[in-house]
Amino acid sequence: MNRKAWRKARKSATKTVGDIVVSDAEDQTAHTEGLSTEPRLAEDTIEYECCICRDDFPFSGGVAHCEEHFTCNSCVVDAYNAAIADIDAFPAQCCSPFPRPIVEHLLSPKVRVAYSLRAEEHYTPRAIRVYCVNEQCRSYIPKSCVEDDHPLFTVARCSCGTNTCVGCKNEWEDEEHRCTDYVDDTVRPEWLPEYSASCRAKACPNCRMWMEHKEACNHMTCHYCHHEFCFVCLQPWTSEGFHQDAGCPSYGDPEEGYDNEGYELGGRGLHRDTGYNRMGLNRF
């Protein structure tokens, strides 16, 4: 029964005192037998059909998350568990996602945490998600477990104990690690114009989102992940400020320019899109 039909039936068959409703039949029986009427909430006098399992439940046994549908508590929890188990089943929903405030009380603390983690994974672009390199794990590593405070590397530390390099997505074992696949991971997409003084576009070294530097100095901040870096060498920005002593101009590109493959013509030979030279080393 939908809610409009329920309201009509309720008016004709019940009388209300405050938030308590008693049907005419119950009231008559109580007077006849000299018994007190057991108060019940108005919503629980009518049963609703769950739009998923099709069983009938009182109003307190589910949630009315939209104008047309009612979902029982069990199906709501099942939908959340399904979304946690498989990202393709995210978000938990019927015709639309369940509003979190009205179903929060049905979820255990463990489910809430797991669902929030799945939500972060879902809303993170596929190209920049980091998964544990351990084949026995392959779990998504949240941003809170990514360390980017070292000038040489960014490490994602999984709860299983495995460390994954954010750059090349290979296992990181120690500080001697070098991203040999870094250049291949930042190939310029076909829709992006060729790099030039009028189109200085590069991918953020932390999240791989493409951005264009239009003006001002080479101290860059990614609008997506808020990572701060030098737009020339692509290394993390530090309290030391500009990298003039290391060959990075404060404004614009290096004076020597780049060769046809995108490597600096100067002594460092860093690639403009990766910050690494042909040997896989950065300016450090």
mmCIF file of C-alpha atoms in Angstrom:
data_model
loop_
_atom_site.group_PDB
_atom_site.id
_atom_site.type_symbol
_atom_site.label_atom_id
_atom_site.label_comp_id
_atom_site.label_asym_id
_atom_site.label_seq_id
_atom_site.Cartn_x
_atom_site.Cartn_y
_atom_site.Cartn_z
ATOM 1 C CA MET A 1 0.000 0.000 0.000
ATOM 2 C CA ASN A 2 1.360 3.412 -0.882
ATOM 3 C CA ARG A 3 1.318 6.322 1.513
ATOM 4 C CA LYS A 4 -1.597 8.175 -0.113
ATOM 5 C CA ALA A 5 -3.846 5.136 0.262
ATOM 6 C CA TRP A 6 -2.624 4.672 3.805
ATOM 7 C CA ARG A 7 -3.536 8.256 4.773
ATOM 8 C CA LYS A 8 -7.057 7.833 3.370
ATOM 9 C CA ALA A 9 -7.590 4.515 5.151
ATOM 10 C CA ARG A 10 -6.248 5.927 8.374
ATOM 11 C CA LYS A 11 -8.691 8.849 8.424
ATOM 12 C CA SER A 12 -11.705 6.603 7.986
ATOM 13 C CA ALA A 13 -10.684 3.825 10.363
ATOM 14 C CA THR A 14 -8.775 5.453 13.205
ATOM 15 C CA LYS A 15 -8.882 8.186 15.760
ATOM 16 C CA THR A 16 -5.752 9.915 16.968
ATOM 17 C CA VAL A 17 -4.715 11.197 20.369
ATOM 18 C CA GLY A 18 -1.405 13.004 20.056
ATOM 19 C CA ASP A 19 0.955 10.614 18.258
ATOM 20 C CA ILE A 20 -1.028 7.535 19.295
ATOM 21 C CA VAL A 21 -3.661 6.011 17.035
ATOM 22 C CA VAL A 22 -6.335 3.474 17.952
ATOM 23 C CA SER A 23 -8.591 1.841 15.390
ATOM 24 C CA ASP A 24 -12.365 1.938 15.866
ATOM 25 C CA ALA A 25 -12.476 -1.847 16.067
ATOM 26 C CA GLU A 26 -9.790 -1.980 18.752
ATOM 27 C CA ASP A 27 -11.442 0.796 20.745
ATOM 28 C CA GLN A 28 -14.852 -0.930 20.656
ATOM 29 C CA THR A 29 -13.342 -4.250 21.728
ATOM 30 C CA ALA A 30 -11.524 -2.581 24.595
ATOM 31 C CA HIS A 31 -14.702 -0.991 25.921
ATOM 32 C CA THR A 32 -16.666 -4.215 25.522
ATOM 33 C CA GLU A 33 -14.127 -6.365 27.327
ATOM 34 C CA GLY A 34 -13.114 -3.711 29.843
ATOM 35 C CA LEU A 35 -9.483 -3.808 28.693
ATOM 36 C CA SER A 36 -7.124 -0.905 28.062
ATOM 37 C CA THR A 37 -6.140 -0.287 24.480
ATOM 38 C CA GLU A 38 -2.454 -0.961 23.699
ATOM 39 C CA PRO A 39 -1.134 2.247 22.080
ATOM 40 C CA ARG A 40 0.660 1.925 18.782
ATOM 41 C CA LEU A 41 2.389 4.437 16.552
ATOM 42 C CA ALA A 42 0.212 5.494 13.642
ATOM 43 C CA GLU A 43 2.741 4.414 11.018
ATOM 44 C CA ASP A 44 2.856 0.840 12.325
ATOM 45 C CA THR A 45 -0.878 0.224 11.842
ATOM 46 C CA ILE A 46 -0.273 -0.246 8.114
ATOM 47 C CA GLU A 47 2.255 -2.522 6.440
ATOM 48 C CA TYR A 48 4.330 -1.453 3.460
ATOM 49 C CA GLU A 49 5.798 -3.549 0.689
ATOM 50 C CA CYS A 50 9.585 -3.457 0.428
ATOM 51 C CA CYS A 51 10.511 -2.400 -3.101
ATOM 52 C CA ILE A 52 13.398 -4.898 -3.148
ATOM 53 C CA CYS A 53 12.316 -8.121 -1.431
ATOM 54 C CA ARG A 54 8.550 -7.457 -1.838
ATOM 55 C CA ASP A 55 7.756 -8.525 1.724
ATOM 56 C CA ASP A 56 5.439 -6.444 3.919
ATOM 57 C CA PHE A 57 6.740 -4.543 6.930
ATOM 58 C CA PRO A 58 5.460 -1.937 9.394
ATOM 59 C CA PHE A 59 6.764 1.565 8.869
ATOM 60 C CA SER A 60 9.307 1.172 11.669
ATOM 61 C CA GLY A 61 10.739 -1.867 9.872
ATOM 62 C CA GLY A 62 12.187 0.109 6.990
ATOM 63 C CA VAL A 63 12.876 3.508 5.460
ATOM 64 C CA ALA A 64 10.874 5.638 3.033
ATOM 65 C CA HIS A 65 13.747 7.147 1.085
ATOM 66 C CA CYS A 66 11.675 8.687 -1.705
ATOM 67 C CA GLU A 67 8.059 9.503 -2.549
ATOM 68 C CA GLU A 68 7.354 6.155 -4.188
ATOM 69 C CA HIS A 69 9.465 3.496 -2.473
ATOM 70 C CA PHE A 70 9.789 1.848 0.903
ATOM 71 C CA THR A 71 12.772 -0.414 1.695
ATOM 72 C CA CYS A 72 12.957 -2.751 4.656
ATOM 73 C CA ASN A 73 15.858 -2.448 7.079
ATOM 74 C CA SER A 74 17.325 -5.798 6.058
ATOM 75 C CA CYS A 75 17.486 -4.850 2.375
ATOM 76 C CA VAL A 76 19.074 -1.509 3.223
ATOM 77 C CA VAL A 77 21.863 -3.244 5.134
ATOM 78 C CA ASP A 78 22.270 -5.804 2.331
ATOM 79 C CA ALA A 79 22.650 -2.973 -0.193
ATOM 80 C CA TYR A 80 25.404 -1.380 1.885
ATOM 81 C CA ASN A 81 27.220 -4.698 2.260
ATOM 82 C CA ALA A 82 26.975 -5.283 -1.495
ATOM 83 C CA ALA A 83 28.457 -1.841 -2.193
ATOM 84 C CA ILE A 84 31.315 -2.576 0.190
ATOM 85 C CA ALA A 85 31.996 -5.951 -1.432
ATOM 86 C CA ASP A 86 31.908 -4.676 -5.030
ATOM 87 C CA ILE A 87 32.612 -1.132 -6.199
ATOM 88 C CA ASP A 88 30.346 -1.707 -9.209
ATOM 89 C CA ALA A 89 27.434 -1.998 -6.750
ATOM 90 C CA PHE A 90 28.219 1.406 -5.249
ATOM 91 C CA PRO A 91 26.374 3.421 -4.057
ATOM 92 C CA ALA A 92 23.822 1.604 -1.915
ATOM 93 C CA GLN A 93 20.518 2.492 -3.512
ATOM 94 C CA CYS A 94 17.130 1.527 -4.872
ATOM 95 C CA CYS A 95 15.938 4.060 -7.448
ATOM 96 C CA SER A 96 18.381 6.539 -5.909
ATOM 97 C CA PRO A 97 21.085 6.400 -3.216
ATOM 98 C CA PHE A 98 19.803 5.948 0.321
ATOM 99 C CA PRO A 99 20.165 9.215 2.276
ATOM 100 C CA ARG A 100 22.855 8.449 4.829
ATOM 101 C CA PRO A 101 21.179 10.280 7.769
ATOM 102 C CA ILE A 102 18.021 8.134 7.674
ATOM 103 C CA VAL A 103 19.849 4.785 7.483
ATOM 104 C CA GLU A 104 22.867 5.524 9.680
ATOM 105 C CA HIS A 105 21.252 3.868 12.700
ATOM 106 C CA LEU A 106 20.986 0.571 10.799
ATOM 107 C CA LEU A 107 24.708 0.325 10.073
ATOM 108 C CA SER A 108 27.348 -1.020 12.410
ATOM 109 C CA PRO A 109 30.468 1.104 13.034
ATOM 110 C CA LYS A 110 32.485 -1.369 10.957
ATOM 111 C CA VAL A 111 30.114 -1.032 7.995
ATOM 112 C CA ARG A 112 30.159 2.765 8.230
ATOM 113 C CA VAL A 113 33.953 2.868 8.069
ATOM 114 C CA ALA A 114 34.124 0.352 5.210
ATOM 115 C CA TYR A 115 31.459 2.217 3.230
ATOM 116 C CA SER A 116 33.244 5.551 3.672
ATOM 117 C CA LEU A 117 36.428 3.964 2.328
ATOM 118 C CA ARG A 118 34.529 2.558 -0.648
ATOM 119 C CA ALA A 119 33.028 6.009 -1.251
ATOM 120 C CA GLU A 120 36.498 7.560 -1.402
ATOM 121 C CA GLU A 121 37.575 4.910 -3.897
ATOM 122 C CA HIS A 122 34.446 5.399 -6.013
ATOM 123 C CA TYR A 123 34.810 9.166 -6.258
ATOM 124 C CA THR A 124 38.550 9.039 -6.976
ATOM 125 C CA PRO A 125 39.229 8.961 -10.750
ATOM 126 C CA ARG A 126 40.329 5.504 -11.869
ATOM 127 C CA ALA A 127 43.570 6.834 -13.318
ATOM 128 C CA ILE A 128 44.846 8.006 -9.948
ATOM 129 C CA ARG A 129 43.589 5.289 -7.620
ATOM 130 C CA VAL A 130 46.322 3.370 -5.827
ATOM 131 C CA TYR A 131 45.837 -0.325 -5.104
ATOM 132 C CA CYS A 132 48.110 -2.523 -3.044
ATOM 133 C CA VAL A 133 50.700 -4.214 -5.257
ATOM 134 C CA ASN A 134 50.435 -7.392 -3.170
ATOM 135 C CA GLU A 135 48.518 -9.905 -5.324
ATOM 136 C CA GLN A 136 47.022 -11.472 -2.198
ATOM 137 C CA CYS A 137 45.599 -8.110 -1.133
ATOM 138 C CA ARG A 138 44.951 -5.669 -4.006
ATOM 139 C CA SER A 139 43.037 -3.386 -1.642
ATOM 140 C CA TYR A 140 42.425 0.267 -2.396
ATOM 141 C CA ILE A 141 44.822 2.438 -0.397
ATOM 142 C CA PRO A 142 43.129 5.604 0.924
ATOM 143 C CA LYS A 143 44.729 9.022 0.672
ATOM 144 C CA SER A 144 45.318 9.061 4.425
ATOM 145 C CA CYS A 145 47.843 6.229 3.928
ATOM 146 C CA VAL A 146 49.801 8.028 1.200
ATOM 147 C CA GLU A 147 53.020 9.750 2.275
ATOM 148 C CA ASP A 148 54.346 12.480 -0.004
ATOM 149 C CA ASP A 149 56.624 14.367 2.370
ATOM 150 C CA HIS A 150 59.813 12.851 0.940
ATOM 151 C CA PRO A 151 61.499 14.666 -1.990
ATOM 152 C CA LEU A 152 62.273 11.434 -3.866
ATOM 153 C CA PHE A 153 59.126 9.352 -3.756
ATOM 154 C CA THR A 154 55.484 9.048 -2.745
ATOM 155 C CA VAL A 155 54.580 5.861 -0.907
ATOM 156 C CA ALA A 156 51.168 4.305 -0.276
ATOM 157 C CA ARG A 157 51.282 2.091 2.798
ATOM 158 C CA CYS A 158 48.687 -0.689 2.845
ATOM 159 C CA SER A 159 47.364 -2.176 6.077
ATOM 160 C CA CYS A 160 48.681 -5.578 4.947
ATOM 161 C CA GLY A 161 52.220 -4.262 5.367
ATOM 162 C CA THR A 162 53.039 -3.803 1.674
ATOM 163 C CA ASN A 163 54.287 -0.437 0.412
ATOM 164 C CA THR A 164 53.331 0.654 -3.096
ATOM 165 C CA CYS A 165 55.017 3.396 -5.101
ATOM 166 C CA VAL A 166 52.393 5.899 -6.223
ATOM 167 C CA GLY A 167 54.457 6.801 -9.285
ATOM 168 C CA CYS A 168 55.011 3.463 -11.013
ATOM 169 C CA LYS A 169 52.542 1.358 -8.952
ATOM 170 C CA ASN A 170 55.295 -1.176 -8.211
ATOM 171 C CA GLU A 171 56.394 -2.352 -4.787
ATOM 172 C CA TRP A 172 58.512 0.126 -2.850
ATOM 173 C CA GLU A 173 61.095 -1.588 -0.669
ATOM 174 C CA ASP A 174 63.514 1.165 0.340
ATOM 175 C CA GLU A 175 64.772 4.637 -0.525
ATOM 176 C CA GLU A 176 66.812 3.270 -3.428
ATOM 177 C CA HIS A 177 63.601 2.731 -5.386
ATOM 178 C CA ARG A 178 63.377 4.462 -8.773
ATOM 179 C CA CYS A 179 60.296 4.716 -10.979
ATOM 180 C CA THR A 180 61.531 3.197 -14.229
ATOM 181 C CA ASP A 181 58.024 3.247 -15.709
ATOM 182 C CA TYR A 182 57.378 6.855 -14.782
ATOM 183 C CA VAL A 183 57.594 8.240 -18.313
ATOM 184 C CA ASP A 184 55.125 5.714 -19.718
ATOM 185 C CA ASP A 185 52.689 6.573 -16.946
ATOM 186 C CA THR A 186 52.410 10.207 -18.034
ATOM 187 C CA VAL A 187 52.011 9.964 -21.800
ATOM 188 C CA ARG A 188 50.227 13.069 -23.010
ATOM 189 C CA PRO A 189 46.648 12.282 -24.083
ATOM 190 C CA GLU A 190 45.660 12.861 -27.701
ATOM 191 C CA TRP A 191 43.252 15.663 -26.838
ATOM 192 C CA LEU A 192 46.014 17.701 -25.178
ATOM 193 C CA PRO A 193 47.884 20.186 -27.439
ATOM 194 C CA GLU A 194 51.636 19.909 -27.791
ATOM 195 C CA TYR A 195 53.634 21.498 -25.003
ATOM 196 C CA SER A 196 54.669 25.071 -25.797
ATOM 197 C CA ALA A 197 55.256 28.421 -24.140
ATOM 198 C CA SER A 198 51.594 29.247 -24.759
ATOM 199 C CA CYS A 199 50.329 25.878 -23.504
ATOM 200 C CA ARG A 200 52.336 24.729 -20.504
ATOM 201 C CA ALA A 201 50.288 21.706 -19.470
ATOM 202 C CA LYS A 202 51.574 18.920 -17.228
ATOM 203 C CA ALA A 203 50.167 16.185 -15.014
ATOM 204 C CA CYS A 204 50.298 16.597 -11.255
ATOM 205 C CA PRO A 205 53.128 14.329 -10.029
ATOM 206 C CA ASN A 206 50.955 13.221 -7.124
ATOM 207 C CA CYS A 207 47.500 12.508 -8.584
ATOM 208 C CA ARG A 208 48.174 12.613 -12.376
ATOM 209 C CA MET A 209 45.460 15.163 -13.084
ATOM 210 C CA TRP A 210 46.410 17.362 -16.039
ATOM 211 C CA MET A 211 46.648 21.098 -15.468
ATOM 212 C CA GLU A 212 47.822 24.174 -17.341
ATOM 213 C CA HIS A 213 50.200 26.784 -15.973
ATOM 214 C CA LYS A 214 49.061 30.122 -17.378
ATOM 215 C CA GLU A 215 50.876 32.748 -15.354
ATOM 216 C CA ALA A 216 52.840 33.591 -12.193
ATOM 217 C CA CYS A 217 55.788 31.667 -10.758
ATOM 218 C CA ASN A 218 56.571 27.965 -11.007
ATOM 219 C CA HIS A 219 55.311 27.201 -7.499
ATOM 220 C CA MET A 220 52.270 25.096 -8.425
ATOM 221 C CA THR A 221 49.398 23.747 -6.323
ATOM 222 C CA CYS A 222 47.147 21.032 -7.733
ATOM 223 C CA HIS A 223 43.485 22.012 -7.554
ATOM 224 C CA TYR A 224 42.453 18.381 -7.098
ATOM 225 C CA CYS A 225 44.790 16.918 -4.466
ATOM 226 C CA HIS A 226 46.359 20.221 -3.257
ATOM 227 C CA HIS A 227 49.857 18.844 -3.794
ATOM 228 C CA GLU A 228 52.471 21.630 -4.015
ATOM 229 C CA PHE A 229 55.373 21.181 -6.414
ATOM 230 C CA CYS A 230 57.817 22.904 -8.744
ATOM 231 C CA PHE A 231 56.320 23.075 -12.232
ATOM 232 C CA VAL A 232 59.748 22.639 -13.866
ATOM 233 C CA CYS A 233 61.290 19.635 -12.082
ATOM 234 C CA LEU A 234 57.960 18.387 -10.642
ATOM 235 C CA GLN A 235 59.505 17.748 -7.231
ATOM 236 C CA PRO A 236 57.545 18.512 -4.026
ATOM 237 C CA TRP A 237 57.670 22.119 -2.900
ATOM 238 C CA THR A 238 59.663 22.607 0.286
ATOM 239 C CA SER A 239 60.350 25.409 2.723
ATOM 240 C CA GLU A 240 63.566 26.096 0.800
ATOM 241 C CA GLY A 241 61.498 27.822 -1.867
ATOM 242 C CA PHE A 242 62.523 28.109 -5.508
ATOM 243 C CA HIS A 243 65.055 25.718 -7.034
ATOM 244 C CA GLN A 244 67.236 28.194 -8.925
ATOM 245 C CA ASP A 245 70.413 26.592 -7.610
ATOM 246 C CA ALA A 246 69.212 23.243 -8.960
ATOM 247 C CA GLY A 247 68.507 24.698 -12.402
ATOM 248 C CA CYS A 248 64.800 25.503 -12.082
ATOM 249 C CA PRO A 249 63.864 29.077 -13.050
ATOM 250 C CA SER A 250 61.351 30.902 -10.891
ATOM 251 C CA TYR A 251 59.312 31.782 -13.976
ATOM 252 C CA GLY A 252 58.865 29.986 -17.274
ATOM 253 C CA ASP A 253 60.827 27.053 -18.691
ATOM 254 C CA PRO A 254 64.614 26.475 -18.592
ATOM 255 C CA GLU A 255 66.476 28.802 -20.956
ATOM 256 C CA GLU A 256 68.019 25.879 -22.857
ATOM 257 C CA GLY A 257 64.577 24.575 -23.799
ATOM 258 C CA TYR A 258 63.639 20.958 -24.603
ATOM 259 C CA ASP A 259 64.562 18.523 -27.364
ATOM 260 C CA ASN A 260 62.066 16.739 -29.627
ATOM 261 C CA GLU A 261 61.475 14.039 -27.010
ATOM 262 C CA GLY A 262 60.766 16.524 -24.244
ATOM 263 C CA TYR A 263 64.101 16.316 -22.385
ATOM 264 C CA GLU A 264 65.929 19.433 -21.226
ATOM 265 C CA LEU A 265 68.814 20.483 -23.441
ATOM 266 C CA GLY A 266 70.775 21.520 -20.357
ATOM 267 C CA GLY A 267 73.010 19.369 -18.187
ATOM 268 C CA ARG A 268 70.212 17.869 -16.099
ATOM 269 C CA GLY A 269 68.326 16.399 -19.048
ATOM 270 C CA LEU A 270 65.046 16.122 -17.147
ATOM 271 C CA HIS A 271 61.878 15.312 -19.043
ATOM 272 C CA ARG A 272 59.374 18.159 -18.901
ATOM 273 C CA ASP A 273 56.416 15.822 -18.206
ATOM 274 C CA THR A 274 58.034 13.538 -15.630
ATOM 275 C CA GLY A 275 60.954 15.323 -13.997
ATOM 276 C CA TYR A 276 63.184 12.292 -14.700
ATOM 277 C CA ASN A 277 66.103 11.924 -17.105
ATOM 278 C CA ARG A 278 66.713 9.028 -19.480
ATOM 279 C CA MET A 279 68.254 7.007 -16.655
ATOM 280 C CA GLY A 280 65.124 7.325 -14.527
ATOM 281 C CA LEU A 281 66.675 9.795 -12.075
ATOM 282 C CA ASN A 282 65.304 13.154 -10.989
ATOM 283 C CA ARG A 283 67.203 16.333 -10.159
ATOM 284 C CA PHE A 284 68.336 14.904 -6.810
#
